[in-house]
Amino acid sequence: MNKIESLGVLMSVFYKEKPEYINHSLKSLYNQSYRADEILLVKEGDLTNKHIEVLNYWESKFGHGVIKIIDAGEAKGLAACLNVGLKASNCEYIARFDSDDECLPNRFEKQMSYFANNPDVVLLGGQIEEFDDDMEVSMGIRNVPTTYNKILSYSKWRSPFNHQTVIYKRDVAIKLGCYPVVPVNEDYTFWAKFLANKFKVANLPDILVKARTGKGLINRRSGIKYLKGEFIMIESLYESKLLNFYEYIWQYVSRTTLRLMPKKLLAIIYSQIRKK
């Protein structure tokens, strides 16, 4: 399809990320049937020589000025880093992506075509297939609803978008105050702003991204530390008026139960959810 609007990709690059993961991630962006106009890589911490080697290679492949490496500076944490990149872009649309995931080749073409045909939509996501660390064994598909009313209902309990598939209008994101700086689930609280302000959003039914979930997912989403971060997230969701009082209380009850239950039981629950 012919390009009508400018598209930027927003990624955070952490110094602990494996260079080979970043390499595969950038390769998937290079292989897009509809290429982005710019790729904003916000780096947190000093990168290794191997990281720099990978980035230099793809800078030369994409051509001058496409990849923009931005130092996070004093910004700490994912949300703050994303805000640095978001404000640095001049593109009309911003695509979120993770430095360890891989886009399917027609991801951007499908999404930008949808935007062209649905100009009232300001945020669009899709489905993901989750894989192990080697991207060889599928761990299931995370399906999210596609229509506005179902997305709104789903958002009361779980994030209604797979963050690494989302493209949104930059001017709307800036108007809403960018990403809330919270310890966990900054994307979820960001989407809540769109929904609370009644902006038109949607998800495609297609799988757009192969997500490198790995076996550490349960460890990352268990325990007191993660739960405390979720409490801050719940308060943000309530303040945005996405949740009513009863939904607000239920979020506390359900998330406390999940995060403090035995990890084996939590793994079973996650497995069953992915099968739905």
Coordinates of N, CA and C in Angstrom, one line a residue, residues 25-115:
S25 N 14.9 -8.8 16.4 CA 13.8 -7.8 16.5 C 13.9 -6.8 15.4
L26 N 15.1 -6.2 15.2 CA 15.3 -5.2 14.1 C 15.2 -5.8 12.7
K27 N 15.6 -7.1 12.6 CA 15.5 -7.8 11.3 C 14.0 -7.9 10.9
S28 N 13.1 -8.2 11.9 CA 11.7 -8.3 11.6 C 11.1 -6.9 11.2
L29 N 11.7 -5.8 11.7 CA 11.2 -4.5 11.3 C 11.7 -4.2 9.9
Y30 N 12.9 -4.6 9.5 CA 13.5 -4.4 8.2 C 12.7 -5.2 7.2
N31 N 12.2 -6.4 7.5 CA 11.5 -7.2 6.6 C 10.0 -6.9 6.5
Q32 N 9.6 -5.8 7.0 CA 8.2 -5.4 6.9 C 7.8 -5.0 5.5
S33 N 6.6 -5.4 5.1 CA 6.1 -5.0 3.7 C 5.8 -3.5 3.7
Y34 N 5.5 -2.9 4.9 CA 5.3 -1.5 5.0 C 6.3 -1.0 6.1
R35 N 7.4 -0.4 5.6 CA 8.4 0.0 6.6 C 8.1 1.3 7.3
A36 N 8.6 1.3 8.6 CA 8.4 2.5 9.4 C 9.4 3.6 8.9
D37 N 9.0 4.9 9.1 CA 9.8 6.0 8.7 C 11.0 6.3 9.7
E38 N 10.8 5.9 11.0 CA 11.8 6.0 12.0 C 11.7 4.9 13.0
I39 N 12.8 4.6 13.6 CA 12.8 3.6 14.7 C 13.5 4.3 15.9
L40 N 12.8 4.5 16.9 CA 13.3 5.2 18.1 C 13.7 4.2 19.1
L41 N 15.0 4.1 19.4 CA 15.6 3.2 20.3 C 16.0 4.0 21.6
V42 N 15.3 3.9 22.6 CA 15.6 4.6 23.8 C 16.4 3.7 24.7
K43 N 17.7 4.1 24.9 CA 18.6 3.2 25.7 C 18.7 3.6 27.1
E44 N 18.5 2.6 28.0 CA 18.7 2.8 29.4 C 19.9 2.1 29.9
G45 N 20.9 2.8 30.3 CA 22.2 2.3 30.7 C 23.1 2.2 29.5
D46 N 24.4 2.0 29.8 CA 25.5 1.9 28.8 C 25.4 0.5 28.1
L47 N 25.3 0.6 26.8 CA 25.3 -0.6 26.0 C 26.6 -1.2 25.8
T48 N 26.7 -2.5 25.6 CA 28.0 -3.2 25.4 C 28.4 -3.0 23.9
N49 N 29.7 -3.4 23.6 CA 30.2 -3.3 22.3 C 29.4 -4.2 21.3
K50 N 28.9 -5.3 21.8 CA 28.1 -6.2 21.0 C 26.8 -5.6 20.6
H51 N 26.2 -4.9 21.6 CA 24.9 -4.1 21.3 C 25.2 -3.1 20.2
I52 N 26.3 -2.3 20.4 CA 26.6 -1.3 19.4 C 26.8 -1.8 18.0
E53 N 27.5 -3.0 18.0 CA 27.8 -3.6 16.7 C 26.5 -4.0 16.0
V54 N 25.5 -4.5 16.7 CA 24.2 -4.9 16.2 C 23.5 -3.6 15.7
L55 N 23.5 -2.6 16.5 CA 22.8 -1.3 16.1 C 23.4 -0.7 14.9
N56 N 24.8 -0.7 14.8 CA 25.5 -0.1 13.7 C 25.1 -0.8 12.4
Y57 N 25.0 -2.1 12.5 CA 24.7 -2.9 11.3 C 23.4 -2.5 10.8
W58 N 22.4 -2.5 11.6 CA 21.0 -2.2 11.2 C 20.8 -0.7 10.8
E59 N 21.6 0.2 11.4 CA 21.6 1.6 11.0 C 22.0 1.7 9.5
S60 N 23.0 0.9 9.1 CA 23.5 0.9 7.7 C 22.5 0.3 6.8
K61 N 21.8 -0.8 7.3 CA 20.8 -1.5 6.4 C 19.6 -0.6 6.2
F62 N 19.1 0.0 7.2 CA 17.9 0.9 7.0 C 18.2 2.1 6.3
G63 N 19.4 2.6 6.4 CA 19.7 3.9 5.7 C 19.8 5.0 6.7
H64 N 20.3 6.1 6.2 CA 20.6 7.3 7.1 C 19.3 7.8 7.8
G65 N 19.4 8.0 9.1 CA 18.3 8.7 9.8 C 17.1 7.9 10.2
V66 N 17.0 6.6 9.8 CA 15.8 5.8 10.2 C 15.9 5.4 11.6
I67 N 17.1 4.8 12.0 CA 17.2 4.4 13.4 C 17.8 5.6 14.2
K68 N 17.1 5.9 15.2 CA 17.5 7.0 16.1 C 17.7 6.5 17.5
I69 N 19.0 6.5 18.0 CA 19.3 6.1 19.3 C 19.2 7.2 20.3
I70 N 18.4 7.1 21.3 CA 18.1 8.2 22.2 C 18.6 7.8 23.6
D71 N 19.3 8.6 24.2 CA 19.8 8.3 25.6 C 18.6 8.7 26.6
A72 N 18.3 7.8 27.4 CA 17.2 8.1 28.4 C 17.6 9.1 29.4
G73 N 18.8 9.4 29.6 CA 19.3 10.4 30.5 C 18.9 10.1 31.9
E74 N 18.2 11.0 32.6 CA 17.8 10.8 34.0 C 16.6 9.9 34.1
A75 N 15.9 9.6 33.0 CA 14.7 8.8 33.0 C 15.0 7.4 33.5
K76 N 14.2 6.9 34.4 CA 14.4 5.5 34.9 C 13.1 4.7 34.8
G77 N 13.3 3.5 34.4 CA 12.1 2.7 34.2 C 11.5 2.8 32.8
L78 N 10.8 1.7 32.4 CA 10.2 1.6 31.1 C 9.3 2.8 30.7
A79 N 8.4 3.1 31.6 CA 7.4 4.2 31.2 C 8.1 5.5 30.9
A80 N 9.1 5.9 31.8 CA 9.8 7.1 31.6 C 10.6 7.1 30.4
C81 N 11.2 6.0 30.0 CA 12.0 5.9 28.8 C 11.1 6.0 27.6
L82 N 10.0 5.4 27.6 CA 9.0 5.4 26.5 C 8.6 6.9 26.3
N83 N 8.4 7.6 27.3 CA 8.0 9.0 27.2 C 9.0 9.9 26.5
V84 N 10.3 9.6 26.8 CA 11.4 10.3 26.2 C 11.3 10.1 24.7
G85 N 11.2 8.8 24.3 CA 11.1 8.5 22.8 C 9.9 9.1 22.2
L86 N 8.7 9.0 22.9 CA 7.5 9.5 22.3 C 7.5 11.0 22.0
K87 N 8.1 11.7 22.9 CA 8.3 13.2 22.8 C 9.3 13.6 21.7
A88 N 10.2 12.6 21.4 CA 11.3 12.9 20.4 C 10.8 12.7 19.0
S89 N 9.8 11.9 18.8 CA 9.3 11.6 17.5 C 8.5 12.7 16.9
N90 N 8.5 12.7 15.5 CA 7.7 13.7 14.8 C 6.7 13.0 13.9
C91 N 6.6 11.6 14.1 CA 5.7 10.8 13.3 C 4.2 11.0 13.8
E92 N 3.3 10.8 12.9 CA 1.9 10.9 13.2 C 1.4 9.6 13.9
Y93 N 2.0 8.5 13.6 CA 1.6 7.2 14.3 C 2.8 6.6 15.0
I94 N 2.6 6.0 16.2 CA 3.7 5.4 16.9 C 3.3 3.9 17.1
A95 N 4.2 3.1 16.7 CA 4.1 1.6 16.9 C 5.0 1.2 18.1
R96 N 4.3 0.5 19.1 CA 5.1 0.0 20.2 C 5.7 -1.4 19.8
F97 N 6.9 -1.6 20.3 CA 7.5 -2.9 20.0 C 8.5 -3.2 21.1
D98 N 8.8 -4.5 21.3 CA 9.8 -4.9 22.3 C 11.0 -5.4 21.6
S99 N 12.2 -5.1 22.3 CA 13.5 -5.4 21.7 C 13.8 -6.9 21.6
D100 N 12.9 -7.8 22.2 CA 13.1 -9.2 22.2 C 12.1 -10.0 21.4
D101 N 11.1 -9.2 20.8 CA 10.0 -9.9 20.0 C 10.3 -9.8 18.5
E102 N 9.4 -10.4 17.8 CA 9.5 -10.4 16.3 C 8.2 -10.1 15.7
C103 N 8.1 -9.1 14.8 CA 6.9 -8.7 14.0 C 6.7 -9.7 12.9
L104 N 5.5 -10.1 12.6 CA 5.2 -10.8 11.3 C 5.4 -9.8 10.2
P105 N 5.8 -10.2 9.0 CA 6.2 -9.3 7.9 C 5.1 -8.3 7.5
N106 N 3.9 -8.7 7.6 CA 2.8 -7.7 7.2 C 2.1 -7.0 8.3
R107 N 2.7 -7.0 9.5 CA 2.1 -6.3 10.6 C 1.7 -4.9 10.3
F108 N 2.7 -4.1 9.9 CA 2.4 -2.6 9.7 C 1.5 -2.4 8.6
E109 N 1.6 -3.2 7.5 CA 0.7 -3.0 6.4 C -0.7 -3.2 6.8
K110 N -1.0 -4.3 7.5 CA -2.3 -4.6 8.0 C -2.9 -3.4 8.9
Q111 N -2.1 -3.0 9.8 CA -2.5 -1.9 10.7 C -2.7 -0.6 10.0
M112 N -1.8 -0.2 9.2 CA -1.9 1.1 8.6 C -3.0 1.1 7.5
S113 N -3.3 0.0 6.9 CA -4.4 -0.1 6.0 C -5.7 0.0 6.8
Y114 N -5.8 -0.5 8.0 CA -7.0 -0.4 8.8 C -7.2 1.0 9.2
F115 N -6.1 1.7 9.6 CA -6.2 3.1 10.0 C -6.8 4.0 8.8

